[in-house]
PDB file of C-alpha atoms in Angstrom:
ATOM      1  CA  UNK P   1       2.277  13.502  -1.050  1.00  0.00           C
ATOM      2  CA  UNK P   2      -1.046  13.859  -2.288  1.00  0.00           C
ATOM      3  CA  UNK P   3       0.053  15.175  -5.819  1.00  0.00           C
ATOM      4  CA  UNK P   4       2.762  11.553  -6.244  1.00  0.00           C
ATOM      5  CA  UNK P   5      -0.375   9.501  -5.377  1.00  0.00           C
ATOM      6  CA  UNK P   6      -2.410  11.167  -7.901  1.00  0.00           C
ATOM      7  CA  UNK P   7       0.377  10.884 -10.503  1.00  0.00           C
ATOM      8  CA  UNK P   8       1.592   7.256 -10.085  1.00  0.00           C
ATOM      9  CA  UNK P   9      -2.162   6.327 -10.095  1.00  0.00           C
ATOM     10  CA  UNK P  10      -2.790   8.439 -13.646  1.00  0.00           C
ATOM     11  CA  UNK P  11       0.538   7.200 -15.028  1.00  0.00           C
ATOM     12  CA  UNK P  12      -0.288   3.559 -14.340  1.00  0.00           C
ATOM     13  CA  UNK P  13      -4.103   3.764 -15.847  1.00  0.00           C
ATOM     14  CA  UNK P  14      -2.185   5.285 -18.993  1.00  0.00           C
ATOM     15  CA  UNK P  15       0.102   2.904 -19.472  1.00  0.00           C
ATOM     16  CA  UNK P  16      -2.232   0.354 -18.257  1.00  0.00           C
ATOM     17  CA  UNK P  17      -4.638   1.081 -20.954  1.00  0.00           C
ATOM     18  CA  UNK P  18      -2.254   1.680 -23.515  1.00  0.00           C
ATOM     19  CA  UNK P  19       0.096  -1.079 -23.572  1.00  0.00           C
ATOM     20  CA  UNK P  20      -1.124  -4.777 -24.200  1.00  0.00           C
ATOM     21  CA  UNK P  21       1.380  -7.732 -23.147  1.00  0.00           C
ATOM     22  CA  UNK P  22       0.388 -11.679 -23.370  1.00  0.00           C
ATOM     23  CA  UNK P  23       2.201 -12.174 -20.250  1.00  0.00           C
ATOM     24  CA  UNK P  24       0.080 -13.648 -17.891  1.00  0.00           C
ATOM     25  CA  UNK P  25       2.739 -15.152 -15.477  1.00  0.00           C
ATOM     26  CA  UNK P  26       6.378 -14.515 -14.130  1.00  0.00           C
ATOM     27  CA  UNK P  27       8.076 -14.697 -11.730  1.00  0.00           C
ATOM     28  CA  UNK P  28       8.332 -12.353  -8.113  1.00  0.00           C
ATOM     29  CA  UNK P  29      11.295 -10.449  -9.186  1.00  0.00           C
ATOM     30  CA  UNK P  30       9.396 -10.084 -12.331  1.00  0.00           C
ATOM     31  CA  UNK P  31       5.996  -8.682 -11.528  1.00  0.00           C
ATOM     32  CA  UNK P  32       8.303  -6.356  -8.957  1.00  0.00           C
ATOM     33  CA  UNK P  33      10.266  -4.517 -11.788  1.00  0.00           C
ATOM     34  CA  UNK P  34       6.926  -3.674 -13.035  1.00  0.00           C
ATOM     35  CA  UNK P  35       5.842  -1.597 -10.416  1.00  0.00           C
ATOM     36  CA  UNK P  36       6.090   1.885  -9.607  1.00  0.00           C
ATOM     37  CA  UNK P  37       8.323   0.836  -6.459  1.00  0.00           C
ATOM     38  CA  UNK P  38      10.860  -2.317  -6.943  1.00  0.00           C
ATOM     39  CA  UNK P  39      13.005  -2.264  -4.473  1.00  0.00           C
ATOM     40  CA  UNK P  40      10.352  -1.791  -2.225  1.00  0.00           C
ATOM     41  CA  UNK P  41       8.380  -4.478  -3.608  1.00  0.00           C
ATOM     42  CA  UNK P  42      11.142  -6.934  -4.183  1.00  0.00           C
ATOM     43  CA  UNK P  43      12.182  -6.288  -0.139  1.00  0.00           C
ATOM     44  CA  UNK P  44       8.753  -7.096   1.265  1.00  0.00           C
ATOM     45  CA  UNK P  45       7.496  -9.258  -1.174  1.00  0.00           C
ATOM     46  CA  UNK P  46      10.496 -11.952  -1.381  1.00  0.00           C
ATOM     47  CA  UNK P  47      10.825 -11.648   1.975  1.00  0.00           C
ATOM     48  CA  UNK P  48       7.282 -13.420   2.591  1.00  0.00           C
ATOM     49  CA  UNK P  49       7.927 -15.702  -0.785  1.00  0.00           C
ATOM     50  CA  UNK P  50      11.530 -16.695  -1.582  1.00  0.00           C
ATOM     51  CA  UNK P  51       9.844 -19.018  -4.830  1.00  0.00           C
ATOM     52  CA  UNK P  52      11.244 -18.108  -7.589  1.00  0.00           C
ATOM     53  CA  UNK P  53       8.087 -20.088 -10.077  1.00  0.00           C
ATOM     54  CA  UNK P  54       6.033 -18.469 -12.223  1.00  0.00           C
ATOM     55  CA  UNK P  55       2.844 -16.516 -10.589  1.00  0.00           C
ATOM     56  CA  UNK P  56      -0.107 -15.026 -12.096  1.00  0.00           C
ATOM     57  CA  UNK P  57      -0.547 -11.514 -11.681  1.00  0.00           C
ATOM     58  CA  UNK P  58      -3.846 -12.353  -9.408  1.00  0.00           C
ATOM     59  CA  UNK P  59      -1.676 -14.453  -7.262  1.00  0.00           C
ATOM     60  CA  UNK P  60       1.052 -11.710  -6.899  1.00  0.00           C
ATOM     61  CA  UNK P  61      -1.324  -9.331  -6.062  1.00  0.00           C
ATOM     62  CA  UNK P  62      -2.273 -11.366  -2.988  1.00  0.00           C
ATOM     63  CA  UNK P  63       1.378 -11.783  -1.974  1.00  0.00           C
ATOM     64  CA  UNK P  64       1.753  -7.716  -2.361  1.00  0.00           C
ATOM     65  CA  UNK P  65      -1.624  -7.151  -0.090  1.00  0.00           C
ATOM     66  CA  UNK P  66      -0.069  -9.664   2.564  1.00  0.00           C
ATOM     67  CA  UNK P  67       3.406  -7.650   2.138  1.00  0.00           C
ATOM     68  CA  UNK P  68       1.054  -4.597   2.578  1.00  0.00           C
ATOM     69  CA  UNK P  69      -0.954  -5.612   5.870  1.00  0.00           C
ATOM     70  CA  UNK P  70       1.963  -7.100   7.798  1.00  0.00           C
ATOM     71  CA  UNK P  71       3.659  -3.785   6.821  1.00  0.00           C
ATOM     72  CA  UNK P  72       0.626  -2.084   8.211  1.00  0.00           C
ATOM     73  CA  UNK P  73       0.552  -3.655  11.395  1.00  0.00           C
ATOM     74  CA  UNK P  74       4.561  -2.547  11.981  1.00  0.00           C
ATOM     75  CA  UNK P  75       3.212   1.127  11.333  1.00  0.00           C
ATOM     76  CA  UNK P  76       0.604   0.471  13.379  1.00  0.00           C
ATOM     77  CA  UNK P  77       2.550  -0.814  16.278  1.00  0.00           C
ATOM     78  CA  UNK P  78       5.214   2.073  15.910  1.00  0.00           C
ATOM     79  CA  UNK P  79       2.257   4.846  16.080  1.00  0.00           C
ATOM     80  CA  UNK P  80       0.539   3.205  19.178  1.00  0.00           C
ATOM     81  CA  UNK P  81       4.100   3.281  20.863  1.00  0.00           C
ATOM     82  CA  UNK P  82       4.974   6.858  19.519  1.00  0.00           C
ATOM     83  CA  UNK P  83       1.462   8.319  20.717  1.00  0.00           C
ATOM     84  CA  UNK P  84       2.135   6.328  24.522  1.00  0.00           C
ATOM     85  CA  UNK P  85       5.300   8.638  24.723  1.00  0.00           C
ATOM     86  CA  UNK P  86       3.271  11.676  24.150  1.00  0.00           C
ATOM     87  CA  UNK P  87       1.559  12.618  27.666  1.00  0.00           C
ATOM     88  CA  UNK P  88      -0.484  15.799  26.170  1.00  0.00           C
ATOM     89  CA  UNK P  89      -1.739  17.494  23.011  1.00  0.00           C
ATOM     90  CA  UNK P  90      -1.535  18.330  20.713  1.00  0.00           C
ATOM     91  CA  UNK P  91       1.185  15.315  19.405  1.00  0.00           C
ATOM     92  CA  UNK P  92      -1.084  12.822  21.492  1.00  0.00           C
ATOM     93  CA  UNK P  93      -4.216  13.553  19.574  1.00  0.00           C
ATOM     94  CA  UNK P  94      -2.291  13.546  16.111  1.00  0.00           C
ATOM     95  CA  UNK P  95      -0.686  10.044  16.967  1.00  0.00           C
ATOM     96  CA  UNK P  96      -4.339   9.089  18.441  1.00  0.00           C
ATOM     97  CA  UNK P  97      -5.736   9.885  15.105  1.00  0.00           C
ATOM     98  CA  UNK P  98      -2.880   7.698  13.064  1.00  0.00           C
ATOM     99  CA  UNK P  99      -3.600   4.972  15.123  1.00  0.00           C
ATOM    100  CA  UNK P 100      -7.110   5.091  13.830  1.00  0.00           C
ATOM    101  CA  UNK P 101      -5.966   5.042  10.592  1.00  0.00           C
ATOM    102  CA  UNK P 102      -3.592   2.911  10.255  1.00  0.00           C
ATOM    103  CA  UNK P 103      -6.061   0.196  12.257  1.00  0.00           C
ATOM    104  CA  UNK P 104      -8.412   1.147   9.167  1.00  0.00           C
ATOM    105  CA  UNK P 105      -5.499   0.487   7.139  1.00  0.00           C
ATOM    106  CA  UNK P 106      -5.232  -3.090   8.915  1.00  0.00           C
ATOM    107  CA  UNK P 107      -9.090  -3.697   8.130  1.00  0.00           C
ATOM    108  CA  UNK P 108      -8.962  -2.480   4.922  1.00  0.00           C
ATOM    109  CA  UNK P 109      -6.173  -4.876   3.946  1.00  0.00           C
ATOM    110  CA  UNK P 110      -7.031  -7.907   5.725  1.00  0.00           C
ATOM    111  CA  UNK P 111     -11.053  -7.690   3.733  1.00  0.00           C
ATOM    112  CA  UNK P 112      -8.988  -7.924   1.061  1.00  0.00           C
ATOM    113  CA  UNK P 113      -7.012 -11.025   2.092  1.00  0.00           C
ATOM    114  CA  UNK P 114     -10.099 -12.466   3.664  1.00  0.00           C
ATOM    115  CA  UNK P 115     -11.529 -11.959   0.525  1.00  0.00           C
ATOM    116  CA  UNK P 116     -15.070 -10.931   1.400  1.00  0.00           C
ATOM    117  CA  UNK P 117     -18.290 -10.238  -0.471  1.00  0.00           C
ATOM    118  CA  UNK P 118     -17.573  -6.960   0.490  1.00  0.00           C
ATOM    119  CA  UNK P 119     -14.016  -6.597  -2.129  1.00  0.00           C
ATOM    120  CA  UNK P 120     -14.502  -9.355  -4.213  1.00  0.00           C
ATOM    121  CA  UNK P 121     -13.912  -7.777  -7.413  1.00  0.00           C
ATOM    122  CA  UNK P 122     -10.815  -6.323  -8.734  1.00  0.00           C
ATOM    123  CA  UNK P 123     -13.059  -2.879  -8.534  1.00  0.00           C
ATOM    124  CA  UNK P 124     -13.554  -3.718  -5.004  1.00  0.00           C
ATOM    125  CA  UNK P 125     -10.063  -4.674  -4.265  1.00  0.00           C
ATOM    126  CA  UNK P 126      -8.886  -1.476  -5.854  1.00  0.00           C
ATOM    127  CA  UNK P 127     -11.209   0.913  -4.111  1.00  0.00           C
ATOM    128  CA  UNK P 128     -10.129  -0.705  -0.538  1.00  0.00           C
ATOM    129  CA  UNK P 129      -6.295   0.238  -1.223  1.00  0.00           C
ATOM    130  CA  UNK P 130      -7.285   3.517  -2.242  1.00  0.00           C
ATOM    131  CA  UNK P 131      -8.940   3.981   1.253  1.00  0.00           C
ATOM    132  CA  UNK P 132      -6.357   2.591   2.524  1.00  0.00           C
ATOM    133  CA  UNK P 133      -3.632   5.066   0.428  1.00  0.00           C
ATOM    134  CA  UNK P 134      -6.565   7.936   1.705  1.00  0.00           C
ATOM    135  CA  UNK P 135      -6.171   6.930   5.353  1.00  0.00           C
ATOM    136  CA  UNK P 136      -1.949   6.655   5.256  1.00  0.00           C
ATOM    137  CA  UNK P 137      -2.023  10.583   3.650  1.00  0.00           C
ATOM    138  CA  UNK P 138      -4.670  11.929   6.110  1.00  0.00           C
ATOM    139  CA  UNK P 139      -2.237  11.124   9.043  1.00  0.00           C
ATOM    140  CA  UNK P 140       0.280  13.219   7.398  1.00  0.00           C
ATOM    141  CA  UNK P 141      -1.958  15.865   6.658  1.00  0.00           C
ATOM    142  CA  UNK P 142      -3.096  16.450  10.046  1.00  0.00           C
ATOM    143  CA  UNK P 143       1.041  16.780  11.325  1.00  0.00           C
ATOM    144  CA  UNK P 144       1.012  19.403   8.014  1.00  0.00           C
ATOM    145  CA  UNK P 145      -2.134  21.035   8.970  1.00  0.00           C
ATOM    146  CA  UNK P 146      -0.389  21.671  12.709  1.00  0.00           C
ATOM    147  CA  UNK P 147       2.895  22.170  11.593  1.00  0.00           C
ATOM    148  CA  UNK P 148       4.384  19.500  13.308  1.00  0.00           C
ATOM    149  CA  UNK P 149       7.115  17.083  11.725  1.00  0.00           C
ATOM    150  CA  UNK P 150       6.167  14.101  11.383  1.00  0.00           C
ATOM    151  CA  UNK P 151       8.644  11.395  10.343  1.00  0.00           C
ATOM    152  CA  UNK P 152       8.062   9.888   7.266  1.00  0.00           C
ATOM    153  CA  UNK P 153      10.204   6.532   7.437  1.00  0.00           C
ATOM    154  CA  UNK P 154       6.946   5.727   9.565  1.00  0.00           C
ATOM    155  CA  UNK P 155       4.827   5.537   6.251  1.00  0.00           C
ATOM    156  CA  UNK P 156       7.278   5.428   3.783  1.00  0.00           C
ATOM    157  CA  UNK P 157       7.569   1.796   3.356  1.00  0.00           C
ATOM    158  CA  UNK P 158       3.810   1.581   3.763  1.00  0.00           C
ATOM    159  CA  UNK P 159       2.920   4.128   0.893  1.00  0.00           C
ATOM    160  CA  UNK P 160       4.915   2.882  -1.935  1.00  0.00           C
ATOM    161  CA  UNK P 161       3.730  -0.827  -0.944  1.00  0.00           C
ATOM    162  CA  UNK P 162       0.118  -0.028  -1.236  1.00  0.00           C
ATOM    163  CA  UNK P 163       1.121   2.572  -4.413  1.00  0.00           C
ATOM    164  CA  UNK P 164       2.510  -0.675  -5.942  1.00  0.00           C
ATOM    165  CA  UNK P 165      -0.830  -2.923  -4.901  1.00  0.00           C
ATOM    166  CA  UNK P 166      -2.650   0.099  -6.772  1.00  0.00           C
ATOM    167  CA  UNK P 167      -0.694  -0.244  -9.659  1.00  0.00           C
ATOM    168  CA  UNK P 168      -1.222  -3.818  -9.485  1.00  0.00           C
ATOM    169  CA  UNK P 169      -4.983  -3.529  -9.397  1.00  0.00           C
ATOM    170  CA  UNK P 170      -5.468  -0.928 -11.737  1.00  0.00           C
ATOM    171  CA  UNK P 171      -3.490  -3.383 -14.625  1.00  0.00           C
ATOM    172  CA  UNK P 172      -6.080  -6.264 -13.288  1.00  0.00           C
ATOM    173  CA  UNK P 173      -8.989  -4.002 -14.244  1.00  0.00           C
ATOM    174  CA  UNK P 174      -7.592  -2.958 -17.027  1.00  0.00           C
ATOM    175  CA  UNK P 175      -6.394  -6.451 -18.692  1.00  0.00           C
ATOM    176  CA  UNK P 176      -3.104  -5.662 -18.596  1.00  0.00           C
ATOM    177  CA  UNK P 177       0.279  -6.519 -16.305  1.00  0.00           C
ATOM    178  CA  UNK P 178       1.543  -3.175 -14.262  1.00  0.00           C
ATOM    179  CA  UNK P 179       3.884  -0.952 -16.547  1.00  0.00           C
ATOM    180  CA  UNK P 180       7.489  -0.796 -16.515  1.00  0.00           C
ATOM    181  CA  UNK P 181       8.275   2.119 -14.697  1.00  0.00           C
TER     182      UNK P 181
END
């Protein structure tokens, strides 16, 4: 998991840097096919916003960090149900420690959204989804580290959303709309 991360982070900053567009609006469906996850992003996105007018890429961004947190908070909810069913270690404490996480996820997401002094940059913003990409993997490295299974259609949805937020943040800071991937 760790090693995807890395790579769709270094291939966006290439392409990021390397490739200059004047496109400085589109649509949803447009900004979508430019990240490293469409269908994801069209699914979650569109779902929130059916418009189909033109958006800037700061305005999309938003819409991706809402599709993000309220994503979140269903991961969230599904851990905190999962970890109730588990009366003893160690699956309780691994769930336990999700929870945690994926509430940091929650917080980390909604500063953004709230848009506080805190991540008011696009620097800012971009750091907070990488905590928040951090916090998603260190769940599932704690299930590795114990050998335990854990499910990934619990984060799935929630990783390539926030990859895609990354992607988005990364073309901010770097002048540029997200690559075609």
């Amino acid at each position: 998991m760790k090693l995807v991360i890395t790579l769709c982070f270094i291939i966006t900053l290439i392409f990021s840097c390397s490739s200059k567009t004047t496109t400085t609006t589109g649509t949803i469906d447009r900004w979508c096919t430019q990240t490293p996850h469409y269908q994801t992003c069209h699914h979650f996105v569109t779902k929130r916003n059916t418009s189909t007018a033109a958006i800037t890429i700061n305005q999309f961004l938003d819409l991706t960090v809402h599709a993000d947190t309220d994503e979140a908070r269903v991961v969230l909810k599904r851990a905190k149900g999962i970890e109730a069913n588990y009366p003893k270690d160690p699956e309780k404490s691994l769930w336990h420690s999700c929870v945690d996480y994926f509430d940091d996820v929650v917080f980390e997401l909604n500063e953004i959204l709230d848009h506080t002094p805190d991540v008011s940059s696009p620097e800012d913003i971009n750091n907070s989804i990488s905590a928040s990409l951090t916090d998603v993997d260190m769940c599932e490295d704690e299930f590795a580290a114990a050998n335990i299974t854990m499910s990934p259609v619990i984060t799935t949805n929630l990783t390539e959303l926030v990859l895609n937020s990354a992607a988005i943040t990364v073309a901010i800071i770097g002048g540029n709309p997200p690559p075609s991937f």
